[in-house]
Every structure is written in structure tokens, then in C-alpha cells.
PDB file of N, CA and C in Angstrom:
ATOM      1  N   MET A 183       0.800  -0.997  -0.145  1.00 42.00           N
ATOM      2  CA  MET A 183       0.327  -0.096  -0.401  1.00 42.00           C
ATOM      3  C   MET A 183       1.049   1.340   0.021  1.00 42.00           C
ATOM      4  N   ARG A 184       1.679   0.953   0.631  1.00 42.00           N
ATOM      5  CA  ARG A 184       2.547   2.033   0.907  1.00 42.00           C
ATOM      6  C   ARG A 184       3.369   2.657  -0.615  1.00 42.00           C
ATOM      7  N   ALA A 185       3.528   1.644  -0.688  1.00 44.00           N
ATOM      8  CA  ALA A 185       4.330   1.536  -1.731  1.00 44.00           C
ATOM      9  C   ALA A 185       3.777   2.123  -3.370  1.00 44.00           C
ATOM     10  N   ALA A 186       2.386   2.084  -3.583  1.00 44.00           N
ATOM     11  CA  ALA A 186       1.703   2.198  -4.113  1.00 44.00           C
ATOM     12  C   ALA A 186       1.483   3.394  -3.645  1.00 44.00           C
ATOM     13  N   ASN A 187       0.730   3.749  -2.885  1.00 43.00           N
ATOM     14  CA  ASN A 187       0.615   5.650  -1.775  1.00 43.00           C
ATOM     15  C   ASN A 187       1.934   6.317  -2.902  1.00 43.00           C
ATOM     16  N   SER A 188       3.153   6.097  -2.863  1.00 42.00           N
ATOM     17  CA  SER A 188       3.783   6.732  -2.421  1.00 42.00           C
ATOM     18  C   SER A 188       4.110   7.227  -4.354  1.00 42.00           C
ATOM     19  N   LEU A 189       3.333   6.348  -5.277  1.00 43.00           N
ATOM     20  CA  LEU A 189       4.267   5.739  -6.526  1.00 43.00           C
ATOM     21  C   LEU A 189       2.671   7.311  -7.489  1.00 43.00           C
ATOM     22  N   CYS A 190       1.941   6.749  -6.300  1.00 46.00           N
ATOM     23  CA  CYS A 190       1.418   8.093  -6.735  1.00 46.00           C
ATOM     24  C   CYS A 190       1.391   9.611  -6.634  1.00 46.00           C
ATOM     25  N   CYS A 191       1.547   9.651  -5.354  1.00 48.00           N
ATOM     26  CA  CYS A 191       1.838  11.086  -5.492  1.00 48.00           C
ATOM     27  C   CYS A 191       3.032  11.517  -6.673  1.00 48.00           C
ATOM     28  N   SER A 192       4.163  10.697  -6.428  1.00 57.00           N
ATOM     29  CA  SER A 192       5.638  10.436  -7.644  1.00 57.00           C
ATOM     30  C   SER A 192       4.414  11.263  -8.886  1.00 57.00           C
ATOM     31  N   GLU A 193       3.922   9.867  -8.953  1.00 64.00           N
ATOM     32  CA  GLU A 193       3.186  10.605 -10.396  1.00 64.00           C
ATOM     33  C   GLU A 193       2.671  11.968 -10.233  1.00 64.00           C
ATOM     34  N   GLU A 194       1.801  12.307  -9.381  1.00 58.00           N
ATOM     35  CA  GLU A 194       1.151  13.749  -9.302  1.00 58.00           C
ATOM     36  C   GLU A 194       2.169  14.672  -9.157  1.00 58.00           C
ATOM     37  N   MET A 195       3.854  14.370  -8.736  1.00 57.00           N
ATOM     38  CA  MET A 195       4.026  15.324  -8.267  1.00 57.00           C
ATOM     39  C   MET A 195       5.104  15.738  -9.684  1.00 57.00           C
ATOM     40  N   SER A 196       4.848  14.614 -11.025  1.00 81.00           N
ATOM     41  CA  SER A 196       5.612  14.549 -11.844  1.00 81.00           C
ATOM     42  C   SER A 196       5.064  15.146 -12.724  1.00 81.00           C
ATOM     43  N   ALA A 197       3.447  15.495 -12.757  1.00 86.00           N
ATOM     44  CA  ALA A 197       2.527  15.647 -13.596  1.00 86.00           C
ATOM     45  C   ALA A 197       2.555  17.477 -13.739  1.00 86.00           C
ATOM     46  N   ALA A 198       2.651  17.520 -12.490  1.00 86.00           N
ATOM     47  CA  ALA A 198       2.841  18.619 -11.929  1.00 86.00           C
ATOM     48  C   ALA A 198       3.646  20.177 -12.343  1.00 86.00           C
ATOM     49  N   THR A 199       4.730  19.215 -11.796  1.00 91.00           N
ATOM     50  CA  THR A 199       6.714  19.657 -12.817  1.00 91.00           C
ATOM     51  C   THR A 199       6.546  19.920 -14.180  1.00 91.00           C
ATOM     52  N   ARG A 200       5.649  18.932 -14.973  1.00 92.00           N
ATOM     53  CA  ARG A 200       5.984  18.703 -16.220  1.00 92.00           C
ATOM     54  C   ARG A 200       4.636  20.160 -17.069  1.00 92.00           C
ATOM     55  N   GLN A 201       3.940  20.142 -15.682  1.00 95.00           N
ATOM     56  CA  GLN A 201       2.842  21.539 -15.990  1.00 95.00           C
ATOM     57  C   GLN A 201       3.215  23.031 -16.026  1.00 95.00           C
ATOM     58  N   GLU A 202       4.562  22.856 -14.821  1.00 96.00           N
ATOM     59  CA  GLU A 202       4.875  24.264 -14.647  1.00 96.00           C
ATOM     60  C   GLU A 202       5.885  24.079 -15.687  1.00 96.00           C
ATOM     61  N   VAL A 203       7.222  23.379 -15.900  1.00 96.00           N
ATOM     62  CA  VAL A 203       8.129  23.371 -17.130  1.00 96.00           C
ATOM     63  C   VAL A 203       7.330  23.945 -18.042  1.00 96.00           C
ATOM     64  N   LEU A 204       6.785  23.075 -19.185  1.00 96.00           N
ATOM     65  CA  LEU A 204       5.343  23.528 -19.859  1.00 96.00           C
ATOM     66  C   LEU A 204       5.143  25.050 -19.853  1.00 96.00           C
ATOM     67  N   SER A 205       4.369  25.175 -19.024  1.00 97.00           N
ATOM     68  CA  SER A 205       4.222  26.486 -18.440  1.00 97.00           C
ATOM     69  C   SER A 205       5.713  28.149 -18.831  1.00 97.00           C
ATOM     70  N   LEU A 206       6.386  27.435 -17.921  1.00 97.00           N
ATOM     71  CA  LEU A 206       7.413  28.240 -18.090  1.00 97.00           C
ATOM     72  C   LEU A 206       7.831  27.901 -19.629  1.00 97.00           C
ATOM     73  N   TYR A 207       8.080  27.165 -20.682  1.00 97.00           N
ATOM     74  CA  TYR A 207       8.272  27.823 -21.648  1.00 97.00           C
ATOM     75  C   TYR A 207       7.730  28.551 -22.721  1.00 97.00           C
ATOM     76  N   ARG A 208       5.340  28.257 -22.014  1.00 98.00           N
ATOM     77  CA  ARG A 208       5.684  29.589 -23.162  1.00 98.00           C
ATOM     78  C   ARG A 208       5.236  30.877 -22.860  1.00 98.00           C
ATOM     79  N   LYS A 209       5.783  30.762 -21.871  1.00 98.00           N
ATOM     80  CA  LYS A 209       6.175  32.029 -20.899  1.00 98.00           C
ATOM     81  C   LYS A 209       7.011  33.050 -21.445  1.00 98.00           C
ATOM     82  N   ILE A 210       8.360  31.615 -21.801  1.00 98.00           N
ATOM     83  CA  ILE A 210       9.232  32.544 -22.889  1.00 98.00           C
ATOM     84  C   ILE A 210       8.863  32.842 -24.421  1.00 98.00           C
ATOM     85  N   PHE A 211       8.310  32.152 -24.909  1.00 98.00           N
ATOM     86  CA  PHE A 211       8.154  32.586 -26.011  1.00 98.00           C
ATOM     87  C   PHE A 211       7.015  33.098 -25.646  1.00 98.00           C
ATOM     88  N   ARG A 212       6.494  33.885 -24.867  1.00 98.00           N
ATOM     89  CA  ARG A 212       5.274  35.478 -24.547  1.00 98.00           C
ATOM     90  C   ARG A 212       6.440  36.565 -24.144  1.00 98.00           C
ATOM     91  N   ILE A 213       6.783  36.433 -23.778  1.00 98.00           N
ATOM     92  CA  ILE A 213       8.172  37.248 -23.242  1.00 98.00           C
ATOM     93  C   ILE A 213       8.826  37.429 -25.111  1.00 98.00           C
ATOM     94  N   ALA A 214       9.512  36.956 -25.763  1.00 98.00           N
ATOM     95  CA  ALA A 214      10.097  36.483 -26.957  1.00 98.00           C
ATOM     96  C   ALA A 214       9.247  37.623 -27.801  1.00 98.00           C
ATOM     97  N   ASN A 215       7.825  37.217 -28.264  1.00 97.00           N
ATOM     98  CA  ASN A 215       6.730  37.428 -28.329  1.00 97.00           C
ATOM     99  C   ASN A 215       6.887  38.928 -28.906  1.00 97.00           C
ATOM    100  N   LYS A 216       6.698  39.513 -27.230  1.00 97.00           N
ATOM    101  CA  LYS A 216       6.346  41.035 -26.820  1.00 97.00           C
ATOM    102  C   LYS A 216       8.058  41.547 -26.705  1.00 97.00           C
ATOM    103  N   TRP A 217       9.032  41.214 -27.284  1.00 97.00           N
ATOM    104  CA  TRP A 217      10.345  41.938 -27.046  1.00 97.00           C
ATOM    105  C   TRP A 217      10.628  43.284 -27.817  1.00 97.00           C
ATOM    106  N   GLN A 218      10.978  44.170 -26.661  1.00 94.00           N
ATOM    107  CA  GLN A 218      11.649  45.489 -27.369  1.00 94.00           C
ATOM    108  C   GLN A 218      12.765  45.331 -26.853  1.00 94.00           C
ATOM    109  N   SER A 219      13.732  45.518 -28.041  1.00 91.00           N
ATOM    110  CA  SER A 219      14.973  45.474 -27.393  1.00 91.00           C
ATOM    111  C   SER A 219      14.940  47.238 -27.152  1.00 91.00           C
ATOM    112  N   LEU A 220      16.360  47.690 -26.302  1.00 91.00           N
ATOM    113  CA  LEU A 220      16.738  48.925 -25.282  1.00 91.00           C
ATOM    114  C   LEU A 220      17.125  50.362 -26.301  1.00 91.00           C
ATOM    115  N   SER A 221      17.554  49.300 -27.622  1.00 92.00           N
ATOM    116  CA  SER A 221      17.897  50.393 -28.665  1.00 92.00           C
ATOM    117  C   SER A 221      16.688  50.538 -29.764  1.00 92.00           C
ATOM    118  N   GLY A 222      16.122  49.803 -29.327  1.00 90.00           N
ATOM    119  CA  GLY A 222      14.243  50.496 -30.431  1.00 90.00           C
ATOM    120  C   GLY A 222      14.908  49.719 -31.953  1.00 90.00           C
ATOM    121  N   GLN A 223      15.781  49.555 -31.909  1.00 95.00           N
ATOM    122  CA  GLN A 223      15.961  49.161 -33.822  1.00 95.00           C
ATOM    123  C   GLN A 223      15.641  47.188 -33.737  1.00 95.00           C
ATOM    124  N   ARG A 224      14.492  47.884 -35.226  1.00 96.00           N
ATOM    125  CA  ARG A 224      14.226  46.476 -35.272  1.00 96.00           C
ATOM    126  C   ARG A 224      14.913  45.345 -35.830  1.00 96.00           C
ATOM    127  N   GLU A 225      16.387  46.170 -36.374  1.00 96.00           N
ATOM    128  CA  GLU A 225      17.614  44.561 -36.237  1.00 96.00           C
ATOM    129  C   GLU A 225      17.954  43.658 -34.785  1.00 96.00           C
ATOM    130  N   ASP A 226      17.733  44.943 -34.082  1.00 96.00           N
ATOM    131  CA  ASP A 226      18.556  44.154 -33.101  1.00 96.00           C
ATOM    132  C   ASP A 226      17.203  43.519 -32.165  1.00 96.00           C
ATOM    133  N   VAL A 227      15.808  44.064 -32.534  1.00 96.00           N
ATOM    134  CA  VAL A 227      14.304  43.902 -32.275  1.00 96.00           C
ATOM    135  C   VAL A 227      14.564  42.222 -32.455  1.00 96.00           C
ATOM    136  N   LEU A 228      14.749  42.107 -33.408  1.00 97.00           N
ATOM    137  CA  LEU A 228      14.483  40.661 -34.043  1.00 97.00           C
ATOM    138  C   LEU A 228      15.885  39.982 -33.711  1.00 97.00           C
ATOM    139  N   LYS A 229      16.762  40.083 -34.015  1.00 97.00           N
ATOM    140  CA  LYS A 229      18.246  39.481 -33.007  1.00 97.00           C
ATOM    141  C   LYS A 229      17.865  39.048 -31.709  1.00 97.00           C
ATOM    142  N   GLU A 230      17.384  39.889 -30.885  1.00 97.00           N
ATOM    143  CA  GLU A 230      17.372  39.547 -29.087  1.00 97.00           C
ATOM    144  C   GLU A 230      15.962  38.112 -29.445  1.00 97.00           C
ATOM    145  N   LYS A 231      14.501  38.259 -30.407  1.00 98.00           N
ATOM    146  CA  LYS A 231      13.994  37.674 -29.266  1.00 98.00           C
ATOM    147  C   LYS A 231      14.421  36.533 -30.446  1.00 98.00           C
ATOM    148  N   GLN A 232      15.105  36.021 -31.431  1.00 98.00           N
ATOM    149  CA  GLN A 232      15.339  35.433 -32.173  1.00 98.00           C
ATOM    150  C   GLN A 232      16.399  34.659 -30.942  1.00 98.00           C
ATOM    151  N   TYR A 233      17.318  35.499 -30.506  1.00 98.00           N
ATOM    152  CA  TYR A 233      18.385  34.080 -29.481  1.00 98.00           C
ATOM    153  C   TYR A 233      17.255  33.999 -27.685  1.00 98.00           C
ATOM    154  N   ILE A 234      16.659  34.819 -28.045  1.00 98.00           N
ATOM    155  CA  ILE A 234      15.414  34.159 -26.415  1.00 98.00           C
ATOM    156  C   ILE A 234      14.652  32.781 -27.129  1.00 98.00           C
ATOM    157  N   VAL A 235      14.250  32.346 -28.291  1.00 98.00           N
ATOM    158  CA  VAL A 235      13.667  31.305 -28.899  1.00 98.00           C
ATOM    159  C   VAL A 235      14.679  30.808 -29.029  1.00 98.00           C
ATOM    160  N   ASN A 236      16.205  30.328 -29.606  1.00 98.00           N
ATOM    161  CA  ASN A 236      16.792  30.179 -29.248  1.00 98.00           C
ATOM    162  C   ASN A 236      17.835  29.153 -28.610  1.00 98.00           C
ATOM    163  N   GLU A 237      17.710  29.785 -27.486  1.00 97.00           N
ATOM    164  CA  GLU A 237      18.379  29.940 -26.118  1.00 97.00           C
ATOM    165  C   GLU A 237      17.181  28.782 -25.610  1.00 97.00           C
ATOM    166  N   ALA A 238      15.873  29.153 -24.950  1.00 97.00           N
ATOM    167  CA  ALA A 238      14.877  28.367 -24.723  1.00 97.00           C
ATOM    168  C   ALA A 238      14.646  27.137 -24.906  1.00 97.00           C
ATOM    169  N   ARG A 239      14.786  26.917 -26.282  1.00 97.00           N
ATOM    170  CA  ARG A 239      14.839  25.778 -26.826  1.00 97.00           C
ATOM    171  C   ARG A 239      16.062  24.975 -27.023  1.00 97.00           C
ATOM    172  N   THR A 240      17.355  25.383 -26.804  1.00 97.00           N
ATOM    173  CA  THR A 240      18.253  24.613 -26.284  1.00 97.00           C
ATOM    174  C   THR A 240      18.670  24.472 -25.112  1.00 97.00           C
ATOM    175  N   LEU A 241      18.150  25.308 -24.240  1.00 96.00           N
ATOM    176  CA  LEU A 241      18.270  24.423 -22.708  1.00 96.00           C
ATOM    177  C   LEU A 241      17.529  24.284 -22.431  1.00 96.00           C
ATOM    178  N   PHE A 242      16.035  23.765 -23.086  1.00 96.00           N
ATOM    179  CA  PHE A 242      14.963  23.152 -22.182  1.00 96.00           C
ATOM    180  C   PHE A 242      15.351  21.636 -23.079  1.00 96.00           C
ATOM    181  N   GLN A 243      15.491  21.621 -24.346  1.00 96.00           N
ATOM    182  CA  GLN A 243      16.214  20.440 -25.228  1.00 96.00           C
ATOM    183  C   GLN A 243      17.331  19.901 -24.053  1.00 96.00           C
ATOM    184  N   LYS A 244      17.720  20.280 -24.233  1.00 96.00           N
ATOM    185  CA  LYS A 244      18.997  20.013 -22.711  1.00 96.00           C
ATOM    186  C   LYS A 244      18.734  19.133 -21.883  1.00 96.00           C
ATOM    187  N   ASN A 245      18.058  20.010 -21.454  1.00 94.00           N
ATOM    188  CA  ASN A 245      16.812  19.157 -20.185  1.00 94.00           C
ATOM    189  C   ASN A 245      15.772  18.672 -19.769  1.00 94.00           C
ATOM    190  N   LYS A 246      15.341  17.925 -20.923  1.00 92.00           N
ATOM    191  CA  LYS A 246      14.163  17.195 -21.152  1.00 92.00           C
ATOM    192  C   LYS A 246      14.400  15.335 -20.259  1.00 92.00           C
ATOM    193  N   ASN A 247      15.447  15.584 -20.398  1.00 92.00           N
ATOM    194  CA  ASN A 247      15.586  14.131 -19.810  1.00 92.00           C
ATOM    195  C   ASN A 247      15.757  14.222 -18.095  1.00 92.00           C
ATOM    196  N   LEU A 248      15.644  15.155 -18.495  1.00 92.00           N
ATOM    197  CA  LEU A 248      16.180  15.114 -16.166  1.00 92.00           C
ATOM    198  C   LEU A 248      14.916  13.957 -15.627  1.00 92.00           C
ATOM    199  N   THR A 249      15.499  13.990 -14.851  1.00 90.00           N
ATOM    200  CA  THR A 249      14.253  13.019 -13.764  1.00 90.00           C
ATOM    201  C   THR A 249      14.281  13.306 -12.425  1.00 90.00           C
ATOM    202  N   ASP A 250      15.369  13.582 -12.109  1.00 92.00           N
ATOM    203  CA  ASP A 250      15.181  14.763 -10.242  1.00 92.00           C
ATOM    204  C   ASP A 250      14.384  15.653 -10.446  1.00 92.00           C
ATOM    205  N   LEU A 251      13.694  15.458  -8.839  1.00 92.00           N
ATOM    206  CA  LEU A 251      13.012  16.944  -8.527  1.00 92.00           C
ATOM    207  C   LEU A 251      13.629  17.522  -8.580  1.00 92.00           C
ATOM    208  N   GLU A 252      14.692  17.336  -8.113  1.00 93.00           N
ATOM    209  CA  GLU A 252      15.248  18.786  -7.346  1.00 93.00           C
ATOM    210  C   GLU A 252      15.803  19.551  -8.684  1.00 93.00           C
ATOM    211  N   LEU A 253      16.746  18.785  -9.143  1.00 94.00           N
ATOM    212  CA  LEU A 253      17.326  19.632 -10.439  1.00 94.00           C
ATOM    213  C   LEU A 253      16.582  20.173 -10.658  1.00 94.00           C
ATOM    214  N   ILE A 254      15.348  19.961 -11.432  1.00 94.00           N
ATOM    215  CA  ILE A 254      14.454  20.372 -12.679  1.00 94.00           C
ATOM    216  C   ILE A 254      13.649  21.381 -11.265  1.00 94.00           C
ATOM    217  N   LYS A 255      13.704  21.640 -10.351  1.00 94.00           N
ATOM    218  CA  LYS A 255      13.318  22.408  -9.513  1.00 94.00           C
ATOM    219  C   LYS A 255      14.461  23.848  -9.690  1.00 94.00           C
ATOM    220  N   GLN A 256      16.021  23.629  -9.454  1.00 95.00           N
ATOM    221  CA  GLN A 256      17.167  23.938  -9.746  1.00 95.00           C
ATOM    222  C   GLN A 256      16.660  24.239 -11.128  1.00 95.00           C
ATOM    223  N   CYS A 257      16.510  23.525 -11.670  1.00 96.00           N
ATOM    224  CA  CYS A 257      16.214  24.643 -13.403  1.00 96.00           C
ATOM    225  C   CYS A 257      15.780  25.498 -13.436  1.00 96.00           C
ATOM    226  N   MET A 258      14.822  25.343 -13.440  1.00 96.00           N
ATOM    227  CA  MET A 258      13.276  26.357 -13.562  1.00 96.00           C
ATOM    228  C   MET A 258      13.879  27.506 -12.518  1.00 96.00           C
ATOM    229  N   GLU A 259      13.840  27.179 -11.350  1.00 95.00           N
ATOM    230  CA  GLU A 259      14.706  29.050 -10.350  1.00 95.00           C
ATOM    231  C   GLU A 259      15.694  29.734 -11.097  1.00 95.00           C
ATOM    232  N   GLU A 260      16.900  28.869 -12.069  1.00 95.00           N
ATOM    233  CA  GLU A 260      17.630  29.161 -12.431  1.00 95.00           C
ATOM    234  C   GLU A 260      16.614  30.770 -14.149  1.00 95.00           C
ATOM    235  N   CYS A 261      16.331  29.366 -14.631  1.00 96.00           N
ATOM    236  CA  CYS A 261      15.140  30.181 -15.434  1.00 96.00           C
ATOM    237  C   CYS A 261      14.469  31.454 -16.086  1.00 96.00           C
ATOM    238  N   GLU A 262      14.171  31.182 -13.945  1.00 96.00           N
ATOM    239  CA  GLU A 262      12.666  32.497 -13.371  1.00 96.00           C
ATOM    240  C   GLU A 262      14.134  33.513 -13.287  1.00 96.00           C
ATOM    241  N   ALA A 263      15.536  33.255 -13.055  1.00 94.00           N
ATOM    242  CA  ALA A 263      16.154  34.114 -12.355  1.00 94.00           C
ATOM    243  C   ALA A 263      15.936  35.152 -13.676  1.00 94.00           C
ATOM    244  N   ARG A 264      16.525  33.974 -14.565  1.00 94.00           N
ATOM    245  CA  ARG A 264      17.087  34.695 -16.152  1.00 94.00           C
ATOM    246  C   ARG A 264      15.967  35.497 -16.679  1.00 94.00           C
ATOM    247  N   ILE A 265      15.169  35.140 -16.212  1.00 96.00           N
ATOM    248  CA  ILE A 265      13.708  36.271 -17.258  1.00 96.00           C
ATOM    249  C   ILE A 265      13.485  37.424 -16.363  1.00 96.00           C
ATOM    250  N   ASP A 266      13.632  37.430 -15.222  1.00 95.00           N
ATOM    251  CA  ASP A 266      13.357  38.739 -14.379  1.00 95.00           C
ATOM    252  C   ASP A 266      14.632  39.201 -14.430  1.00 95.00           C
ATOM    253  N   ILE A 267      15.643  39.172 -15.028  1.00 93.00           N
ATOM    254  CA  ILE A 267      17.307  40.284 -14.786  1.00 93.00           C
ATOM    255  C   ILE A 267      16.923  40.785 -16.417  1.00 93.00           C
ATOM    256  N   ALA A 268      16.439  39.730 -17.677  1.00 94.00           N
ATOM    257  CA  ALA A 268      15.883  40.063 -18.794  1.00 94.00           C
ATOM    258  C   ALA A 268      15.528  41.459 -18.740  1.00 94.00           C
ATOM    259  N   LEU A 269      13.683  41.023 -18.055  1.00 96.00           N
ATOM    260  CA  LEU A 269      12.919  41.879 -18.369  1.00 96.00           C
ATOM    261  C   LEU A 269      13.437  43.242 -17.070  1.00 96.00           C
ATOM    262  N   HIS A 270      14.235  42.811 -16.316  1.00 94.00           N
ATOM    263  CA  HIS A 270      14.477  44.288 -15.219  1.00 94.00           C
ATOM    264  C   HIS A 270      15.465  45.622 -15.680  1.00 94.00           C
ATOM    265  N   TYR A 271      16.287  44.596 -16.432  1.00 92.00           N
ATOM    266  CA  TYR A 271      17.675  45.101 -18.002  1.00 92.00           C
ATOM    267  C   TYR A 271      17.457  45.404 -19.505  1.00 92.00           C
ATOM    268  N   ARG A 272      15.359  44.739 -19.454  1.00 93.00           N
ATOM    269  CA  ARG A 272      16.365  44.619 -21.156  1.00 93.00           C
ATOM    270  C   ARG A 272      17.576  43.941 -22.199  1.00 93.00           C
ATOM    271  N   ILE A 273      17.978  43.166 -21.010  1.00 92.00           N
ATOM    272  CA  ILE A 273      18.748  42.215 -22.386  1.00 92.00           C
ATOM    273  C   ILE A 273      18.766  40.891 -22.251  1.00 92.00           C
ATOM    274  N   PRO A 274      18.167  40.374 -23.241  1.00 94.00           N
ATOM    275  CA  PRO A 274      17.943  38.647 -23.308  1.00 94.00           C
ATOM    276  C   PRO A 274      18.688  37.713 -22.363  1.00 94.00           C
ATOM    277  N   TYR A 275      20.849  38.476 -22.429  1.00 92.00           N
ATOM    278  CA  TYR A 275      21.751  37.815 -22.994  1.00 92.00           C
ATOM    279  C   TYR A 275      21.767  37.397 -21.118  1.00 92.00           C
ATOM    280  N   PRO A 276      22.372  36.581 -20.871  1.00 86.00           N
ATOM    281  CA  PRO A 276      22.905  35.765 -19.820  1.00 86.00           C
ATOM    282  C   PRO A 276      23.904  37.410 -18.724  1.00 86.00           C
ATOM    283  N   ARG A 277      23.756  37.101 -17.838  1.00 75.00           N
ATOM    284  CA  ARG A 277      24.460  37.901 -16.366  1.00 75.00           C
ATOM    285  C   ARG A 277      25.975  37.004 -16.800  1.00 75.00           C
ATOM    286  N   PRO A 278      26.838  37.912 -16.907  1.00 71.00           N
ATOM    287  CA  PRO A 278      28.204  37.416 -16.892  1.00 71.00           C
ATOM    288  C   PRO A 278      28.447  37.227 -15.383  1.00 71.00           C
ATOM    289  N   ALA A 279      29.502  35.091 -15.910  1.00 66.00           N
ATOM    290  CA  ALA A 279      29.707  34.867 -14.327  1.00 66.00           C
ATOM    291  C   ALA A 279      30.939  35.484 -13.986  1.00 66.00           C
ATOM    292  N   GLU A 280      30.170  36.092 -12.609  1.00 61.00           N
ATOM    293  CA  GLU A 280      32.046  36.593 -11.742  1.00 61.00           C
ATOM    294  C   GLU A 280      33.026  35.791 -11.799  1.00 61.00           C
ATOM    295  N   TYR A 281      34.022  36.130 -12.203  1.00 52.00           N
ATOM    296  CA  TYR A 281      35.100  35.770 -11.929  1.00 52.00           C
ATOM    297  C   TYR A 281      36.273  36.181 -11.272  1.00 52.00           C
ATOM    298  N   ASN A 282      37.847  35.687 -11.357  1.00 51.00           N
ATOM    299  CA  ASN A 282      38.570  36.167 -10.049  1.00 51.00           C
ATOM    300  C   ASN A 282      39.270  36.828 -10.816  1.00 51.00           C
ATOM    301  N   LYS A 283      39.313  38.439  -9.667  1.00 54.00           N
ATOM    302  CA  LYS A 283      39.954  39.065 -10.378  1.00 54.00           C
ATOM    303  C   LYS A 283      41.284  39.392  -9.281  1.00 54.00           C
ATOM    304  N   THR A 284      42.279  39.342 -10.337  1.00 55.00           N
ATOM    305  CA  THR A 284      43.393  39.512  -9.743  1.00 55.00           C
ATOM    306  C   THR A 284      44.507  41.266 -10.307  1.00 55.00           C
ATOM    307  N   TYR A 285      44.991  41.655  -9.184  1.00 51.00           N
ATOM    308  CA  TYR A 285      45.329  42.783  -9.429  1.00 51.00           C
ATOM    309  C   TYR A 285      47.579  43.131 -10.261  1.00 51.00           C
ATOM    310  N   ILE A 286      47.479  43.191 -11.054  1.00 53.00           N
ATOM    311  CA  ILE A 286      49.058  43.565 -10.702  1.00 53.00           C
ATOM    312  C   ILE A 286      49.585  44.923 -10.479  1.00 53.00           C
ATOM    313  N   ILE A 287      50.313  44.709  -9.084  1.00 50.00           N
ATOM    314  CA  ILE A 287      50.638  45.797  -9.061  1.00 50.00           C
ATOM    315  C   ILE A 287      51.983  46.214  -9.350  1.00 50.00           C
TER     316      ILE A 287
END
């Protein structure tokens, strides 16, 4: 009984997670559809829209076989963070990773 119950909960959780991931994917495409670049130039808008769509497809395709719920949640949180940064700063590209700054004196 316990095994069947945990399987049921696992299936429900994965179905809910699947819906969350699909919702996030659709959200990205809606953002890309409405995207306006900082420069306002048509070619920049088109280039940035295409980047958003390509980046989403690439990353979601790369992670489509993940089964660990914690890892899936982590990827979703990273995606949400990138969306928030892109919308706030109006820049679709990922924020550069911090690097070790060494100064030569």
C-alpha cells in the first residue's frame, strides 16, 4: 500500500512539475513575442527575439530527460532568475559569471 501511495504521489508531482515546466516554456515564448530591445532598432529587436527563442529551445531540449525533481526545480529557478533579469534590464543575454579579479601591482 505504501509503495503504491508513494508512486501515486510521485506521478502527481511529476505531472505538476511537467505542467510548471511547460508553463515556463510558454512564458518565455510570450516574452520573446513581445520583446523590445533597449536600442529600439528593428534589427536588434529581431536578433534578440531570435536569441531568446533559440536559447530556450536549446536549454529545454538539453534538460528534457532530467528526472531528479530537485535538479528540475533548480533549472526552473535559474530560468525564472534569467527571465527576471532580462525583463528588468531589458537585456536577453545571461549575466556574465563573476570571475576571479587579480590585480597586478
